[in-house]
Amino acid sequence: MTTGLIPGGQSPERPTGAQMPHQRREPAGHGALHVDNRTRSSVITARAAASFDPVGRSVASARSFVRDTLQGWGFADIVDDAVVLTSELVTNAVVHAGTSADVLCLRSDDGVRVEVADRYPEREIPLQGSPVNMGSPDREGGRGLQLCAALAGHWGVEYTPTHKQVWFQLDLPERPVGTRAAGPSLPSDLLPLADGRVRVAVVQIDRTGAIASWNEDAEDLFGYAAEQVTGKPLTDLAAWPHTPGTSTGIAEALQLSRWEGSYGIRGANGRVTPVYASHLRVRDTGGEPSTVCLLVRDHERAVLQTPLRIPASDTGNDAQSTDPFEVFIGSPAPDDLDGLLQRTVERARDMLDGDSAFLLLATDDETELEVRASTGLPSARQRFARVPVEAGPGRYGSARMPAVHEDLTMVPGAVPLLRGTGMRSVVTVPLKVEGRLTGSLGVAAEAPARYSNEEALRLQFAADRIALAVESARLGELERLRRGSLSFLVEASDLLAGTLDRDQTLALMAQMTVPTLATWCAVYTIADQASEPYLSYVLHEDEELIDGIKSLLSKISPPDPVPTPGARVWSAPAQAAHQAALRTSMRSLGLGEPPHRVSSGIGIGPTLATASAVGGETVVLPLVARNRVIGMLTLGKPTDEHFRQEILELAEDLSRRAALALDNARLYSERTAISQSLQRSLLPPELPEIDGVEVEVIYRAAGEGNEVGGDFYDLFPISDGAYGFAIGDVCGTGPNAAAVTGLARHALRLLAREGLSGPAVLERLNSAILDEGARSRFLTLLYGELRPQEDGSAELKVVCAGHPLPLRLRQDGTVEPAAEPQPLLGVMDDLELYEQTVTLDPGDVLLCVTDGVTERREGSRMLGDDGLTDVLTTCTGLTAGAVAARIMRAVERFASDAPSDDMAILAMRVPGLHKD
């Protein structure tokens, strides 16, 4: 084996003879192998392998395989990176190299190694230590190795005479496990605030995830009686923070031995109560596992939250060296940004004895501040809102330096966040890292003149101590969001590209946004420039609310189709919801209707649950494809919490992809409709009823979406009880053959009704086909004239121009050809054709087929004329319809593959003298 090492990567040696099982996982200790990555020795504790065929859908299957494997191993923190890298490498194998791909996942104590091998080793082998040119990042291709270098801790390429293998290793984040801490003794004014009575909901979950017990505090907090929720899955009530980058779900959290964190519980009133929870996995004396969950309101998290232990080497013996601010903040996990910010504002409020506190983080360009944490304020209404940094009316003018406002009523708009909250005095200080503005911390009080420069200095000192930790956690969160967004867009693009059905595209758009990006969404479509937006699809994470939201949105005017990119706020749904909720409440109290209505068309309509579901912020993103607005994607939240800018940017990226997919589906549907309309015009109208003759036709065009191909049939009245019939086969299949089909069928009708004989009709048709020049195609045709006779028989005059001979089935079961072969049409100018007369006695059947029937193949076998004759001999006494059906059934059963040629069957039968 030759190994190509990339600078900065390490290449572990695979064990000799290691096998790659197909979709098999081995538990720890079973067949464990050692892998040497030249940096540290690791023990492989589990393996999972799968092989994927060289087809496009294999990329999505490989992503699902890696995601399921790593989540099953409990490595949710690195799932997104692994999925993105696997997607790139498997795409290179199955799409670009055109070979199958083998994916092997190896679990060790310190990380995961994923190997992707293909069977296209003809590549230049990079030498160890030599520079490797991976191409420009602006190129469309060649980014797989660049992603490995950017995301993986170690990676490399290995070559054998038959395989090329790219591998990468993702290390697990270093986190202390099982640590505990005891907080210092603090004065009363430094303790965190809580309600008069702290309620701790105790919920026990059985091994299936269903609620087994529910205490009185849980009833008080969430409004459900124990008998209402016992036996239901906790996932029915839990509102998990579905944000890209958050890999652990509620089901995974319940399986962990211990877990702490924030999520929401949907109460009986339909609202989500933010809670802080501590999960502990236990087992009873019989060994049956269950999970005990302790839950408090999120702002009372200090009751349950366990700060991590401060290392002994950092404590020292001098009490003066310990900063009380740092002691209270503790050492939060490096990726727990929300926990760090919330503890910061709570500590700042308590430190200055304020009524509220808030913390805003700056954007990368320092032009805006985003509300990220607050206490004592309506945080749900303000969270993720953005305000400009520059000074000016109504703007945040004190962000870059400490500022004290003794009375906000004298300077309205100085701190927009506090408008309408009753706060009058406020002190704000900047958070800076290396001179760059990273945020702003403020404390406010309801009384005026509460703060002076001394409090500002104290708060600034605290802000300086925490600024670096906040910025580090913010950058870590941003990196996780971006990696999760990349994984999200990879899968979204693959799903959207996998369908050309308009309704399925609309459903995918909604299902990808809910609940990942929003609580509910609605998709409006615009048929053309003169059409109004139409509400095409509505989805909510709670299916019971979908009909109510659809009803509410249908009663208000749709958003304007503005082509300007980016999300814009749409206030109409929230206003309509609030008005509907007010009307419902006043009606229930017997107070009549409210004095003012937002929309007279709302009526009784929405319930309180529906109004609550759409009562938050709603944004609209245009769906623009090929320089035209084809619809709008509407995203909404149930509360007044603002959408994060990163989420809106991700939604905008998704909307561009979805718009193109939706427009492609529209174009495909239009072209399919046009094609089907044109094809139907080539088919004959309903077959006429002929006294004394049964007629049945079965027609199958080859190819998906084709209704007409190169085979055709017709039966039409000529005059005086005579009928013309034809069955033919144009060379080839598809639209080009169908064009000649239309020419032949219409020409036959016109010429036959001119009173010409059968040979004359075909000779003139032959000239018309040759006149087509380069577009002409040769044609086999069986044409005849049918005249029922008074004695119950039928007389046929037949011309068979290169077509499979018609077969006559007599009442005694014998089968014989009913015509002789003659030259086909569209080849020679001068044809000398003649017609033959055939008499069908009562009970006789005439069977006419195209070569798609006789040339039906299964490997080297072919049905042929003899096989068709054998089937026809079994049809004695059957009606024309039964004969045609039995022939088609025999043809379909002859081979397992779908037919590759058009097929037509025309059966005519003269009934017997007595009823069959």
Coordinates of N, CA, C and O in Angstrom, one line a residue, residues 718 748 751-764 783-785 797 799 833-835:
I718 N -66.3 4.7 -43.3 CA -65.9 5.3 -44.6 C -67.3 5.7 -45.3 O -67.5 6.9 -45.4
L748 N -54.6 8.6 -43.8 CA -55.4 7.4 -44.1 C -56.9 7.8 -44.1 O -57.7 7.3 -45.0
L751 N -57.7 9.9 -47.4 CA -57.7 9.2 -48.6 C -58.7 8.1 -48.7 O -59.3 7.9 -49.8
A752 N -59.0 7.4 -47.6 CA -60.0 6.4 -47.6 C -61.4 6.9 -47.9 O -62.2 6.3 -48.6
R753 N -61.7 8.1 -47.4 CA -63.0 8.7 -47.6 C -63.2 9.3 -49.0 O -64.3 9.8 -49.4
E754 N -62.1 9.4 -49.7 CA -62.2 9.8 -51.1 C -62.6 8.7 -52.0 O -62.7 8.9 -53.2
G755 N -62.8 7.5 -51.5 CA -63.3 6.4 -52.3 C -62.2 5.6 -52.9 O -62.5 4.7 -53.8
L756 N -60.9 5.8 -52.5 CA -59.8 5.1 -53.1 C -59.7 3.7 -52.5 O -60.1 3.4 -51.4
S757 N -59.2 2.8 -53.3 CA -59.0 1.4 -52.8 C -57.9 1.3 -51.9 O -57.1 2.3 -51.7
G758 N -57.8 0.2 -51.2 CA -56.7 0.1 -50.2 C -55.3 0.3 -50.8 O -54.5 1.0 -50.2
P759 N -54.9 -0.4 -51.9 CA -53.6 -0.2 -52.4 C -53.3 1.3 -52.8 O -52.2 1.8 -52.6
A760 N -54.4 2.0 -53.4 CA -54.2 3.4 -53.8 C -54.0 4.2 -52.6 O -53.2 5.2 -52.6
V761 N -54.7 4.0 -51.5 CA -54.5 4.7 -50.2 C -53.1 4.6 -49.7 O -52.4 5.6 -49.4
L762 N -52.6 3.4 -49.7 CA -51.2 3.2 -49.2 C -50.1 3.8 -50.1 O -49.1 4.3 -49.6
E763 N -50.4 3.7 -51.4 CA -49.4 4.3 -52.3 C -49.3 5.8 -52.2 O -48.2 6.4 -52.2
R764 N -50.4 6.5 -52.0 CA -50.4 7.9 -51.8 C -49.8 8.3 -50.4 O -49.1 9.3 -50.3
Y783 N -53.6 -2.2 -43.4 CA -54.8 -1.4 -43.6 C -55.8 -2.3 -44.3 O -55.5 -3.2 -45.1
G784 N -57.1 -2.1 -43.9 CA -58.1 -2.9 -44.4 C -59.5 -2.2 -44.4 O -59.6 -1.2 -43.7
E785 N -60.4 -2.7 -45.1 CA -61.8 -2.2 -45.1 C -62.7 -3.4 -44.6 O -62.5 -4.5 -45.1
K797 N -61.1 -6.5 -46.7 CA -60.1 -6.4 -47.8 C -58.9 -5.8 -47.2 O -58.9 -4.7 -46.6
V799 N -54.5 -5.0 -46.9 CA -53.2 -4.8 -47.5 C -52.2 -4.8 -46.3 O -52.3 -4.0 -45.4
L833 N -48.8 -2.5 -54.8 CA -49.5 -3.2 -53.7 C -50.8 -3.8 -54.2 O -51.4 -3.3 -55.2
Y834 N -51.3 -4.8 -53.5 CA -52.6 -5.4 -53.9 C -53.3 -5.8 -52.6 O -52.7 -5.9 -51.5
E835 N -54.6 -5.9 -52.7 CA -55.4 -6.2 -51.5 C -55.9 -7.7 -51.6 O -56.1 -8.2 -52.7

